[in-house]
Amino acid sequence: MIEIKKHWYKLLFTPACLILFLVIAIVSFSGGKVVTTKLGQLAIQIREIPSQDGTAQLDQINILYKGLSFKISRKFPIVAYDTKEKPMALYPISYKEDSSSFYINLNAGAMIKLRTGATDTILELNIPSNLNLSRIDFPFSASGLKIEGSSDIPVLALNPQGEDEFFLSLSGNSKIDIPGKKLLIVPGISGKASITLGVPSGGKSVFVFWYRTQGREITERQFKAGLKDYMDKSYQGFKNRLDTENLLWSYNGEKDLRPETIIAYAAESIEREQYPDIQETLSKIADSKPEKSGFFPVVYTGNLQYRTEEFYSKLNKNRANIIRDLKNGNFDSLVSFYDIFDTLIIDGSPYLAKAVQDAINALSEDNISPKIFASLVRLLIKQKQSQFSLLDVSKIEDIIDNYIFKSIKLTQRGLFFINNEGKADMMISIATGAALTQEAEETGDENLKSIARDLILSSIKMSDEYGKIPEKLNPNTGTKEGTIFPEDIYPLIKSETKLPRTTIIAKDGKIKGWIFSLVSIENIKISDKEESFEFDFPVGWIHHMVINGVREYKRLEILKLTWRTTRLFEQYPMGAYFTPENRTLYIKYQHRDTRERVVISYQSEE
């Protein structure tokens, strides 16, 4: 008895081993076959188990990245929620791979595409839009990783400040539940969302987070001072480059006339309160070569009826060719009209608008030149500022967020977009800064404001004594290539000045007409009986307006007086002329008061 009590555990050794081996065998069999495949820095573990009919069934996929793990299985699925907070389990049912991507097919028609680039790895979620999902809870684990996050942007820094630092960022309005180890992903309207893993160039959210950690801030005061210095040089350049005898500007030795130059010189003169001194010269310049000055400067130079009807004719003549070019992904012929948004409104053709929309939807980062990108950013800004939805510009925003930001680098010479040649592209840098300025105004994001100011200031600091900046800059050697004139970027950096603008006149959600002017049109009132609007400009100064969509009226009120129109209206300080065949009213206005009002009545006075 004593011996049994002393060595009883030895009697259990053999049965215990048998049980242990049996458990291991069962677990091994139930675990099925595990295969690991590589994609860039990703390791993807695929576990298959025998199904009831003996065939292999996909059970779990584990996506591994530098200690991060995303496990998806039938037992532990991704949980998605519809707009009524009804949960839905998403789990893997099959997979396939090629040389550059790995595809995980989920139930309900959903899919995860894994792809890797030079600096980052992206998990793209594609959810059928008919599922109407409002949120996807994607669990993760971070074994042995230090995590640093922020509640205001969907970004995680992993191993921050270390040599192996990397970031995780989510697209759109997604959030990260750090304590719960869940990514709360909000898919876009199209059902797409993304998880980006990589270095600080892995998208907008990652870059914003990284930029904030650098302690680099460009204040509003610094930006205004830098912009003033640049515009002082540019304005002097407008005057010194002008050949007053031949009424042409110099463009690196070549004499020519471009509408961009007339517009920027006029708008900046208004800003500096020197407009009356140059208006007559501008009109002479525009009249000397109308085929070169084009339509858009008419708000400063006049000759309204001729230039407007010529513009209509040019649009009608070239519309088919422009649409054909857009179908081929070529924006050049449309960009030649100075401003895409205004041109679409003035043209009014649904076919041209659709062609532009289709071309925007088909955009990729590979086929956008700096000039086209700048024009599209101006389109983006004007659409954002308009109360009327003319185009869906989300694709332009997507290119900025997910492509442009990946190539923004902080160099010893400043913050720039760096192209594939390793050179700073000034036009793209400035245009991106303009787009971020607009976004920051909408969201109040101080980080975006600072990045926007940094991009613009870094570029314009490279200017010469006349405000010309290089197209490209080697950030290491300082070598410069090409020339960007100040008028080429003026609408991007001085959009709040008196630039040409088209104000939509709408009623019941439909465009009734438009007002093309350099002043901001306010207090628009539309009824069957009367139309009126107000605008501000300095007393004694003259500007011009084109108003389209005007029906044959009974009375035109200007300066609170009934105004008679004449074809010779531009020979006087003030005047108007109406062409009923194209429902267009032309007005030359000299202000008696800062705020003036125009009233168009469609009924007789009683």
Coordinates of C-alpha atoms in Angstrom, one line a residue:
M1 CA 0.0 0.0 0.0
I2 CA 2.8 2.3 0.9
E3 CA 4.5 1.6 -2.5
I4 CA 1.3 2.2 -4.4
K5 CA 0.7 5.5 -2.7
K6 CA 4.2 6.6 -3.3
H7 CA 4.3 5.7 -7.1
W8 CA 0.6 5.8 -8.1
Y9 CA 1.2 8.4 -10.9
K10 CA 3.4 6.0 -12.8
L11 CA 0.3 3.8 -13.3
L12 CA -1.3 6.7 -15.2
F13 CA 1.6 7.5 -17.4
T14 CA 0.8 5.1 -20.2
P15 CA -2.9 5.9 -20.4
A16 CA -2.2 9.6 -20.2
C17 CA 0.2 9.4 -23.1
L18 CA -2.3 7.5 -25.2
I19 CA -5.0 10.1 -24.5
L20 CA -2.5 12.9 -25.3
F21 CA -1.5 11.3 -28.6
L22 CA -5.2 10.7 -29.4
V23 CA -6.0 14.4 -28.8
I24 CA -3.1 15.5 -31.0
A25 CA -4.2 13.2 -33.7
I26 CA -7.8 14.5 -33.6
V27 CA -6.7 18.1 -33.5
S28 CA -4.3 17.5 -36.4
F29 CA -6.9 15.8 -38.5
S30 CA -9.6 18.5 -37.7
G31 CA -7.1 21.2 -38.6
G32 CA -6.7 19.8 -42.0
K33 CA -4.0 20.9 -44.4
V34 CA -2.3 24.3 -44.0
V35 CA -0.6 25.9 -46.9
T36 CA 1.4 29.2 -46.8
T37 CA 1.9 31.4 -49.8
K38 CA 3.8 34.7 -50.1
L39 CA 2.8 38.0 -51.8
G40 CA 5.3 40.7 -51.3
Q41 CA 5.7 41.2 -47.5
L42 CA 2.4 39.3 -46.9
A43 CA 2.3 35.7 -45.7
I44 CA -1.1 34.0 -46.4
Q45 CA -1.9 30.9 -44.5
I46 CA -4.7 28.8 -46.0
R47 CA -6.3 26.0 -44.0
E48 CA -8.5 23.4 -45.6
I49 CA -10.5 20.6 -43.8
P50 CA -12.2 17.5 -45.2
S51 CA -15.9 18.1 -45.9
Q52 CA -18.6 15.5 -45.4
D53 CA -18.1 14.1 -48.9
G54 CA -14.4 13.8 -48.3
T55 CA -13.3 16.8 -50.5
A56 CA -11.2 19.7 -49.2
Q57 CA -13.2 22.6 -47.9
L58 CA -11.7 26.1 -47.2
D59 CA -11.9 26.7 -43.5
Q60 CA -9.7 29.6 -42.6
I61 CA -7.4 32.2 -44.2
N62 CA -4.9 34.1 -42.1
I63 CA -3.3 37.2 -43.6
L64 CA 0.1 38.0 -41.9
Y65 CA 2.1 41.2 -42.2
K66 CA 5.0 42.0 -39.9
G67 CA 3.2 40.7 -36.7
L68 CA -0.3 41.8 -37.8
S69 CA -2.8 39.1 -38.3
F70 CA -6.2 39.1 -40.0
K71 CA -7.9 35.7 -39.5
I72 CA -11.1 35.0 -41.4
S73 CA -13.0 31.7 -41.0
R74 CA -16.5 30.3 -40.7
K75 CA -16.1 30.1 -36.9
F76 CA -14.6 33.6 -36.7
P77 CA -16.1 35.5 -39.6
I78 CA -16.0 39.2 -40.5
V79 CA -19.2 40.7 -39.2
A80 CA -21.0 43.2 -41.5
Y81 CA -24.0 45.4 -40.7
D82 CA -26.6 46.8 -42.9
T83 CA -28.3 50.2 -42.5
K84 CA -30.7 48.7 -40.0
E85 CA -27.8 47.2 -37.9
K86 CA -28.7 43.7 -38.9
P87 CA -25.5 41.6 -38.7
M88 CA -24.2 39.3 -41.5
A89 CA -21.3 36.9 -41.3
L90 CA -18.7 37.0 -44.1
Y91 CA -16.3 34.1 -44.4
P92 CA -14.0 32.7 -47.1
I93 CA -15.3 30.1 -49.6
S94 CA -12.6 30.0 -52.2
Y95 CA -9.4 31.8 -53.3
K96 CA -7.1 32.2 -56.3
E97 CA -3.8 34.0 -57.0
D98 CA -1.7 35.3 -59.8
S99 CA 1.7 36.9 -60.0
S100 CA 0.7 40.2 -58.5
S101 CA -2.5 39.6 -56.5
F102 CA -4.3 37.2 -54.2
Y103 CA -8.1 37.0 -54.3
I104 CA -10.3 35.8 -51.4
N105 CA -13.9 35.1 -52.4
L106 CA -16.4 35.5 -49.5
N107 CA -20.0 34.4 -49.3
A108 CA -22.7 36.8 -50.4
G109 CA -20.6 37.8 -53.5
A110 CA -18.1 39.8 -51.5
M111 CA -14.3 39.6 -52.2
I112 CA -11.0 40.7 -50.7
K113 CA -8.2 41.5 -53.2
L114 CA -4.7 41.6 -51.8
R115 CA -2.1 43.5 -53.8
T116 CA 1.3 44.8 -53.1
G117 CA 3.4 47.7 -54.3
A118 CA 6.9 49.1 -53.8
T119 CA 6.0 50.9 -50.6
D120 CA 2.7 49.4 -49.4
T121 CA 0.3 46.5 -49.4
I122 CA -3.4 47.0 -49.9
L123 CA -6.4 44.8 -48.9
E124 CA -9.3 45.9 -51.1
L125 CA -12.8 45.0 -50.0
N126 CA -15.4 44.7 -52.7
I127 CA -18.9 44.4 -51.3
P128 CA -22.0 44.1 -53.6
S129 CA -23.8 47.4 -53.3
N130 CA -27.2 45.7 -53.1
L131 CA -26.2 44.4 -49.6
N132 CA -26.5 48.0 -48.4
L133 CA -23.8 47.5 -45.8
S134 CA -23.1 50.5 -43.5
R135 CA -20.2 48.9 -41.5
I136 CA -17.8 46.0 -41.6
D137 CA -16.1 44.8 -38.4
F138 CA -12.8 43.3 -39.3
P139 CA -10.9 41.8 -36.3
F140 CA -7.1 41.9 -36.1
S141 CA -4.3 40.9 -33.7
A142 CA -0.9 42.5 -33.3
S143 CA 1.4 40.1 -31.6
G144 CA 4.5 41.8 -30.1
L145 CA 3.8 45.1 -31.8
K146 CA 3.6 48.5 -30.1
I147 CA 0.5 50.4 -31.3
E148 CA -0.1 54.1 -31.4
G149 CA -3.4 55.5 -32.8
S150 CA -5.6 58.5 -32.9
S151 CA -9.3 58.9 -32.5
D152 CA -9.7 61.5 -35.2
I153 CA -8.1 59.7 -38.2
P154 CA -8.3 56.0 -39.1
V155 CA -4.6 55.2 -38.8
L156 CA -2.4 53.0 -36.6
A157 CA 1.3 53.5 -36.2
L158 CA 3.0 50.2 -35.4
N159 CA 6.4 50.2 -33.7
P160 CA 6.3 54.0 -33.9
Q161 CA 9.7 55.8 -34.2
G162 CA 11.4 52.4 -34.7
E163 CA 13.4 51.3 -37.7
D164 CA 10.7 48.8 -38.5
E165 CA 7.9 51.4 -38.2
F166 CA 4.9 50.9 -40.5
F167 CA 1.3 52.1 -40.7
L168 CA -2.2 50.8 -41.1
S169 CA -4.7 53.1 -42.6
L170 CA -8.4 52.8 -43.7
S171 CA -10.3 54.5 -46.4
G172 CA -13.2 56.9 -46.2
N173 CA -15.0 57.4 -42.9
S174 CA -13.8 54.2 -41.3
K175 CA -12.6 54.0 -37.7
I176 CA -10.4 51.8 -35.6
D177 CA -11.4 50.3 -32.3
I178 CA -8.0 49.9 -30.7
P179 CA -9.0 48.3 -27.4
G180 CA -11.4 45.9 -29.2
K181 CA -8.8 45.1 -31.9
K182 CA -11.3 45.8 -34.7
L183 CA -11.3 47.8 -37.9
L184 CA -14.7 49.5 -38.3
I185 CA -14.7 49.8 -42.0
V186 CA -17.3 52.0 -43.8
P187 CA -17.6 51.0 -47.5
G188 CA -18.1 53.7 -50.1
I189 CA -21.2 54.1 -52.3
S190 CA -19.7 51.6 -54.8
G191 CA -19.2 49.0 -52.0
K192 CA -15.4 49.4 -52.0
A193 CA -13.1 50.0 -49.1
S194 CA -9.4 49.5 -48.4
I195 CA -6.9 48.7 -45.7
T196 CA -3.4 50.0 -46.5
L197 CA -0.3 48.7 -44.8
G198 CA 3.1 50.3 -45.4
V199 CA 5.6 53.1 -44.9
P200 CA 4.5 56.8 -44.4
S201 CA 3.7 57.2 -48.1
G202 CA 0.8 54.7 -48.0
G203 CA -2.1 57.1 -48.7
K204 CA -3.6 60.3 -47.3
S205 CA -4.5 59.2 -43.8
V206 CA -1.1 57.6 -43.2
F207 CA 0.6 60.7 -44.6
V208 CA -1.4 63.1 -42.4
F209 CA -0.6 61.0 -39.3
W210 CA 3.1 60.9 -40.2
Y211 CA 3.2 64.6 -41.1
R212 CA 1.8 65.5 -37.7
T213 CA 4.5 63.5 -35.9
Q214 CA 7.2 65.6 -37.7
G215 CA 6.3 68.7 -35.8
R216 CA 6.2 70.6 -39.1
E217 CA 3.6 73.3 -39.3
I218 CA 3.0 76.1 -41.8
T219 CA 0.9 78.8 -40.1
E220 CA -1.6 81.0 -41.9
R221 CA 0.7 84.0 -41.2
Q222 CA 3.7 82.3 -42.8
F223 CA 1.6 81.2 -45.8
K224 CA 0.2 84.7 -46.4
A225 CA 3.7 86.3 -46.1
G226 CA 5.1 83.7 -48.6
L227 CA 2.2 84.1 -51.0
K228 CA 2.4 87.9 -50.9
D229 CA 6.1 87.8 -51.7
Y230 CA 5.4 85.5 -54.6
M231 CA 2.5 87.6 -56.0
D232 CA 4.6 90.8 -55.7
K233 CA 7.2 89.2 -58.0
S234 CA 4.5 87.8 -60.3
Y235 CA 2.7 91.1 -60.6
Q236 CA 5.9 92.9 -61.5
G237 CA 6.4 90.1 -64.1
F238 CA 3.0 90.7 -65.6
K239 CA 4.0 94.3 -66.2
N240 CA 7.6 93.8 -67.3
R241 CA 6.7 90.9 -69.7
L242 CA 4.1 93.0 -71.5
D243 CA 5.1 94.6 -74.8
T244 CA 2.8 97.6 -74.7
E245 CA 3.6 98.5 -78.4
N246 CA 2.7 95.2 -79.9
L247 CA 0.2 94.3 -77.1
L248 CA 1.8 90.9 -76.5
W249 CA 3.4 89.2 -73.5
S250 CA 6.8 87.5 -73.4
Y251 CA 6.9 83.8 -72.6
N252 CA 10.6 83.0 -72.3
G253 CA 11.4 85.2 -75.2
E254 CA 8.4 84.2 -77.4
K255 CA 5.8 86.9 -77.9
D256 CA 2.3 85.7 -77.6
L257 CA -1.1 86.3 -76.0
R258 CA -2.9 83.9 -73.7
P259 CA -6.2 84.3 -72.0
E260 CA -4.7 83.0 -68.7
T261 CA -2.3 86.0 -68.6
I262 CA -5.1 88.6 -69.2
I263 CA -7.2 87.0 -66.5
A264 CA -4.5 86.7 -63.9
Y265 CA -3.2 90.3 -64.5
A266 CA -6.7 91.7 -64.3
A267 CA -7.8 89.8 -61.2
E268 CA -4.6 90.7 -59.4
S269 CA -5.0 94.3 -60.4
I270 CA -8.4 94.3 -58.9
E271 CA -6.9 92.8 -55.7
R272 CA -4.3 95.6 -55.6
E273 CA -6.9 98.3 -56.5
Q274 CA -5.1 99.2 -59.7
Y275 CA -7.7 97.9 -62.1
P276 CA -9.0 101.2 -63.5
D277 CA -5.4 102.0 -64.6
I278 CA -5.1 98.9 -66.8
Q279 CA -8.6 98.2 -68.0
E280 CA -8.4 100.2 -71.2
T281 CA -5.0 98.5 -72.0
L282 CA -6.6 95.1 -71.4
S283 CA -9.4 95.8 -73.7
K284 CA -7.0 96.9 -76.5
I285 CA -5.0 93.8 -76.0
A286 CA -8.1 91.5 -76.2
D287 CA -9.5 93.4 -79.2
S288 CA -6.1 93.3 -81.1
K289 CA -6.2 89.5 -81.3
P290 CA -9.7 88.2 -80.4
E291 CA -8.8 84.7 -81.7
K292 CA -6.1 84.4 -79.0
S293 CA -7.8 86.2 -76.1
G294 CA -10.9 84.0 -76.3
F295 CA -14.1 84.2 -74.4
F296 CA -13.3 84.1 -70.7
P297 CA -11.6 87.5 -70.3
V298 CA -14.7 89.3 -71.5
V299 CA -15.8 90.0 -67.9
Y300 CA -12.8 92.4 -67.8
T301 CA -12.4 93.5 -71.4
G302 CA -16.0 93.6 -72.8
N303 CA -17.0 93.1 -76.5
L304 CA -19.6 90.8 -74.9
Q305 CA -21.9 89.9 -77.8
Y306 CA -19.3 89.1 -80.4
R307 CA -17.1 87.0 -78.0
T308 CA -20.1 85.1 -76.5
E309 CA -21.6 84.2 -79.9
E310 CA -18.1 83.3 -81.2
F311 CA -17.7 81.0 -78.1
Y312 CA -21.1 79.4 -78.7
S313 CA -20.0 78.8 -82.3
K314 CA -16.7 77.3 -81.3
L315 CA -18.4 74.9 -78.9
N316 CA -20.9 73.8 -81.5
K317 CA -18.2 73.2 -84.0
N318 CA -15.9 71.3 -81.7
R319 CA -18.3 69.5 -79.4
A320 CA -18.2 66.2 -81.4
N321 CA -14.4 66.2 -81.5
I322 CA -14.1 66.9 -77.8
I323 CA -16.5 64.1 -77.0
R324 CA -14.5 61.7 -79.2
D325 CA -11.3 62.8 -77.5
L326 CA -12.8 62.3 -74.0
K327 CA -13.9 58.8 -75.0
N328 CA -10.2 58.1 -75.7
G329 CA -9.3 59.5 -72.3
N330 CA -7.9 62.7 -73.8
F331 CA -8.9 66.0 -72.0
D332 CA -6.6 68.3 -74.0
S333 CA -9.3 69.7 -76.4
L334 CA -11.6 70.4 -73.4
V335 CA -8.9 72.0 -71.3
S336 CA -8.1 74.4 -74.1
F337 CA -11.4 76.2 -73.1
Y338 CA -9.6 77.5 -69.9
D339 CA -12.2 76.2 -67.3
I340 CA -14.0 72.9 -67.5
F341 CA -16.8 73.6 -65.1
D342 CA -17.8 76.9 -66.6
T343 CA -17.5 75.5 -70.1
L344 CA -19.9 72.7 -69.3
I345 CA -22.5 75.0 -67.8
I346 CA -22.3 77.5 -70.7
D347 CA -22.5 74.7 -73.2
G348 CA -25.4 73.0 -71.5
S349 CA -25.0 69.8 -73.6
P350 CA -25.9 66.6 -71.6
Y351 CA -23.8 64.7 -74.1
L352 CA -20.7 66.7 -73.3
A353 CA -21.3 66.5 -69.6
K354 CA -21.7 62.7 -69.8
A355 CA -18.5 62.3 -71.8
V356 CA -16.7 64.3 -69.2
Q357 CA -18.2 62.2 -66.4
D358 CA -17.3 58.9 -68.2
A359 CA -13.7 60.2 -68.8
I360 CA -13.4 61.1 -65.1
N361 CA -14.7 57.7 -64.1
A362 CA -12.1 56.0 -66.3
L363 CA -9.2 58.1 -65.0
S364 CA -6.1 56.3 -63.8
E365 CA -2.9 57.7 -62.3
D366 CA -1.0 56.6 -65.4
N367 CA -2.7 58.9 -67.9
I368 CA -2.9 62.3 -66.2
S369 CA -0.5 65.0 -67.2
P370 CA 0.3 67.8 -64.7
K371 CA -1.7 70.3 -66.8
I372 CA -4.7 68.0 -67.0
F373 CA -4.4 67.2 -63.3
A374 CA -4.5 71.0 -62.4
S375 CA -7.6 71.5 -64.6
L376 CA -9.3 68.6 -62.9
V377 CA -8.5 70.0 -59.5
R378 CA -10.1 73.3 -60.5
L379 CA -13.1 71.3 -61.7
L380 CA -13.2 69.5 -58.3
I381 CA -13.0 72.8 -56.3
K382 CA -15.7 74.5 -58.4
Q383 CA -18.0 71.5 -58.1
K384 CA -17.5 71.4 -54.3
Q385 CA -18.3 75.1 -54.1
S386 CA -21.4 74.8 -56.3
Q387 CA -24.8 74.1 -54.8
F388 CA -25.7 72.3 -58.0
S389 CA -24.4 68.8 -58.6
L390 CA -23.1 68.9 -62.2
L391 CA -20.6 66.0 -61.9
D392 CA -19.5 63.3 -59.6
V393 CA -15.8 64.2 -58.8
S394 CA -15.1 61.5 -56.2
K395 CA -12.7 59.7 -58.6
I396 CA -10.5 62.8 -58.7
E397 CA -10.5 62.8 -54.9
D398 CA -9.7 59.1 -54.9
I399 CA -6.7 59.7 -57.1
I400 CA -5.4 62.4 -54.8
D401 CA -6.0 60.3 -51.6
N402 CA -4.7 57.0 -52.8
Y403 CA -2.1 57.9 -55.5
I404 CA -0.8 61.4 -55.2
F405 CA -0.3 61.2 -51.4
K406 CA 1.9 58.1 -51.9
S407 CA 4.4 60.1 -53.7
I408 CA 4.5 63.3 -51.5
K409 CA 7.9 63.5 -49.9
L410 CA 9.5 65.8 -47.5
T411 CA 12.9 66.8 -49.0
Q412 CA 15.7 69.2 -48.0
R413 CA 14.1 71.8 -50.3
G414 CA 10.5 71.4 -49.1
L415 CA 7.4 69.2 -49.5
F416 CA 6.6 68.0 -53.0
F417 CA 4.9 65.4 -55.2
I418 CA 7.8 63.3 -56.5
N419 CA 7.3 61.8 -59.9
N420 CA 8.6 58.4 -61.3
E421 CA 11.8 60.1 -62.3
G422 CA 12.5 61.1 -58.7
K423 CA 11.9 64.8 -59.5
A424 CA 9.5 67.3 -57.8
D425 CA 6.6 68.1 -60.0
M426 CA 5.5 71.7 -59.1
M427 CA 2.2 71.8 -60.9
I428 CA 0.9 68.6 -59.3
S429 CA 2.3 69.8 -55.9
I430 CA 0.5 73.1 -56.1
A431 CA -2.8 71.6 -57.5
T432 CA -2.8 69.1 -54.7
G433 CA -2.3 71.9 -52.2
A434 CA -5.3 73.7 -53.7
A435 CA -7.5 70.6 -53.5
L436 CA -6.5 70.1 -49.8
T437 CA -7.2 73.8 -49.1
Q438 CA -10.7 73.3 -50.2
E439 CA -11.1 70.0 -48.3
A440 CA -9.7 71.6 -45.1
E441 CA -12.2 74.5 -45.4
E442 CA -15.0 71.9 -45.5
T443 CA -13.7 69.8 -42.6
G444 CA -11.7 72.2 -40.5
D445 CA -8.8 69.8 -40.5
E446 CA -5.8 71.8 -39.4
N447 CA -3.3 69.1 -40.4
L448 CA -4.6 69.2 -44.0
K449 CA -4.4 73.0 -44.0
S450 CA -0.7 72.9 -43.0
I451 CA 0.1 70.2 -45.6
A452 CA -1.7 72.3 -48.3
R453 CA 0.2 75.4 -47.4
D454 CA 3.5 73.5 -47.3
L455 CA 3.0 72.0 -50.8
I456 CA 2.2 75.5 -52.2
L457 CA 4.9 77.4 -50.4
S458 CA 7.6 74.9 -51.1
S459 CA 6.9 75.2 -54.9
I460 CA 6.5 79.0 -55.2
K461 CA 9.7 79.6 -53.2
M462 CA 11.5 78.2 -56.2
S463 CA 10.4 81.2 -58.3
D464 CA 12.5 83.8 -60.1
E465 CA 12.2 87.5 -60.0
Y466 CA 9.1 87.4 -62.3
G467 CA 7.2 84.6 -60.4
K468 CA 8.2 81.9 -62.9
I469 CA 8.8 78.5 -61.3
P470 CA 10.3 75.3 -62.8
E471 CA 8.1 72.5 -64.0
K472 CA 10.4 70.0 -62.3
L473 CA 13.1 70.2 -59.7
N474 CA 15.7 67.7 -58.6
P475 CA 15.3 67.8 -54.8
N476 CA 18.9 66.7 -54.3
T477 CA 20.9 68.8 -56.7
G478 CA 18.4 71.7 -57.2
T479 CA 18.5 71.3 -61.0
K480 CA 15.4 72.9 -62.6
E481 CA 13.6 72.0 -65.8
G482 CA 10.9 73.8 -67.8
T483 CA 8.8 76.9 -66.8
I484 CA 5.4 77.4 -65.2
F485 CA 4.2 81.0 -65.5
P486 CA 2.4 82.6 -62.5
E487 CA -0.9 82.9 -64.6
D488 CA -0.8 79.1 -65.0
I489 CA -1.2 78.5 -61.2
Y490 CA -3.1 81.7 -60.3
P491 CA -6.6 80.2 -60.2
L492 CA -5.2 77.5 -57.9
I493 CA -3.5 79.8 -55.4
K494 CA -5.7 82.9 -55.6
S495 CA -9.2 81.3 -56.2
E496 CA -10.8 83.9 -53.9
T497 CA -10.0 86.8 -56.2
K498 CA -12.2 88.3 -58.9
L499 CA -11.8 85.5 -61.4
P500 CA -14.3 84.6 -64.1
R501 CA -17.1 82.5 -62.7
T502 CA -20.4 81.0 -63.8
T503 CA -23.3 81.2 -61.4
I504 CA -26.0 78.7 -62.0
I505 CA -29.6 79.9 -62.0
A506 CA -31.7 76.9 -60.9
K507 CA -35.3 76.4 -60.0
D508 CA -36.9 73.1 -58.7
G509 CA -33.5 71.4 -59.1
K510 CA -33.2 72.3 -62.8
I511 CA -30.8 74.7 -64.5
K512 CA -32.8 77.6 -65.9
G513 CA -29.8 79.7 -67.0
W514 CA -26.5 81.1 -65.7
I515 CA -24.6 84.4 -65.1
F516 CA -21.1 84.7 -66.3
S517 CA -19.3 87.4 -64.4
L518 CA -16.3 88.3 -62.2
V519 CA -18.4 89.3 -59.2
S520 CA -20.1 87.0 -56.7
I521 CA -23.8 86.8 -57.5
E522 CA -25.9 86.9 -54.4
N523 CA -29.6 87.0 -53.3
I524 CA -30.8 85.4 -56.5
K525 CA -34.7 85.4 -56.6
I526 CA -36.5 83.5 -59.3
S527 CA -40.2 83.5 -60.0
D528 CA -42.5 83.4 -63.0
K529 CA -43.0 87.1 -62.7
E530 CA -39.6 88.4 -61.9
E531 CA -35.9 87.5 -61.6
S532 CA -33.4 89.6 -59.5
F533 CA -29.9 89.3 -58.2
E534 CA -27.3 91.5 -56.4
F535 CA -23.5 91.9 -56.6
D536 CA -20.6 94.0 -55.1
F537 CA -17.8 95.9 -56.8
P538 CA -16.0 99.2 -56.1
V539 CA -17.8 102.4 -56.8
G540 CA -16.9 103.8 -60.3
W541 CA -15.3 100.6 -61.5
I542 CA -16.6 98.8 -64.6
H543 CA -17.2 95.1 -65.1
H544 CA -19.2 93.0 -67.6
M545 CA -21.8 90.2 -67.3
V546 CA -23.4 87.7 -69.6
I547 CA -26.8 86.4 -68.4
N548 CA -28.3 83.4 -70.2
G549 CA -31.8 81.9 -69.9
V550 CA -33.6 85.3 -70.0
R551 CA -37.1 85.2 -71.5
E552 CA -38.5 88.2 -73.4
Y553 CA -39.2 90.6 -70.6
K554 CA -41.4 93.6 -70.0
R555 CA -38.9 95.6 -68.0
L556 CA -35.2 95.7 -67.2
E557 CA -34.2 97.5 -64.0
I558 CA -30.7 98.9 -63.6
L559 CA -29.8 101.6 -61.0
K560 CA -33.4 101.3 -59.9
L561 CA -34.4 102.7 -63.3
T562 CA -36.2 101.2 -66.3
W563 CA -33.3 100.6 -68.7
R564 CA -33.5 100.6 -72.4
T565 CA -31.1 98.4 -74.4
T566 CA -29.1 99.2 -77.5
R567 CA -26.7 97.2 -79.6
L568 CA -24.2 100.1 -79.1
F569 CA -24.3 99.6 -75.2
E570 CA -20.6 99.2 -74.8
Q571 CA -19.9 102.6 -76.2
Y572 CA -21.3 104.0 -72.9
P573 CA -20.1 103.7 -69.3
M574 CA -23.2 101.6 -68.6
G575 CA -25.5 99.7 -70.9
A576 CA -27.3 96.5 -71.9
Y577 CA -28.4 94.5 -74.9
F578 CA -30.7 91.5 -75.2
T579 CA -30.7 88.9 -78.0
P580 CA -33.9 86.9 -77.7
E581 CA -32.8 84.2 -80.2
N582 CA -30.3 82.8 -77.7
R583 CA -32.1 84.2 -74.6
T584 CA -28.9 86.2 -73.6
L585 CA -28.7 89.5 -71.9
Y586 CA -25.4 91.4 -72.0
I587 CA -24.6 94.1 -69.4
K588 CA -21.8 96.6 -68.9
Y589 CA -22.0 97.9 -65.4
Q590 CA -20.3 100.9 -63.7
H591 CA -21.1 101.0 -60.1
R592 CA -22.8 103.9 -58.4
D593 CA -22.9 102.0 -55.1
T594 CA -20.8 99.1 -53.9
R595 CA -23.8 96.8 -53.9
E596 CA -26.0 96.9 -57.0
R597 CA -29.1 95.1 -58.1
V598 CA -30.5 93.9 -61.5
V599 CA -34.3 93.1 -61.9
I600 CA -35.8 91.4 -64.9
S601 CA -39.7 91.7 -64.9
Y602 CA -41.9 89.5 -67.0
Q603 CA -45.1 91.4 -66.4
S604 CA -46.2 94.9 -67.1
E605 CA -46.2 97.5 -64.4
E606 CA -49.7 98.2 -63.1

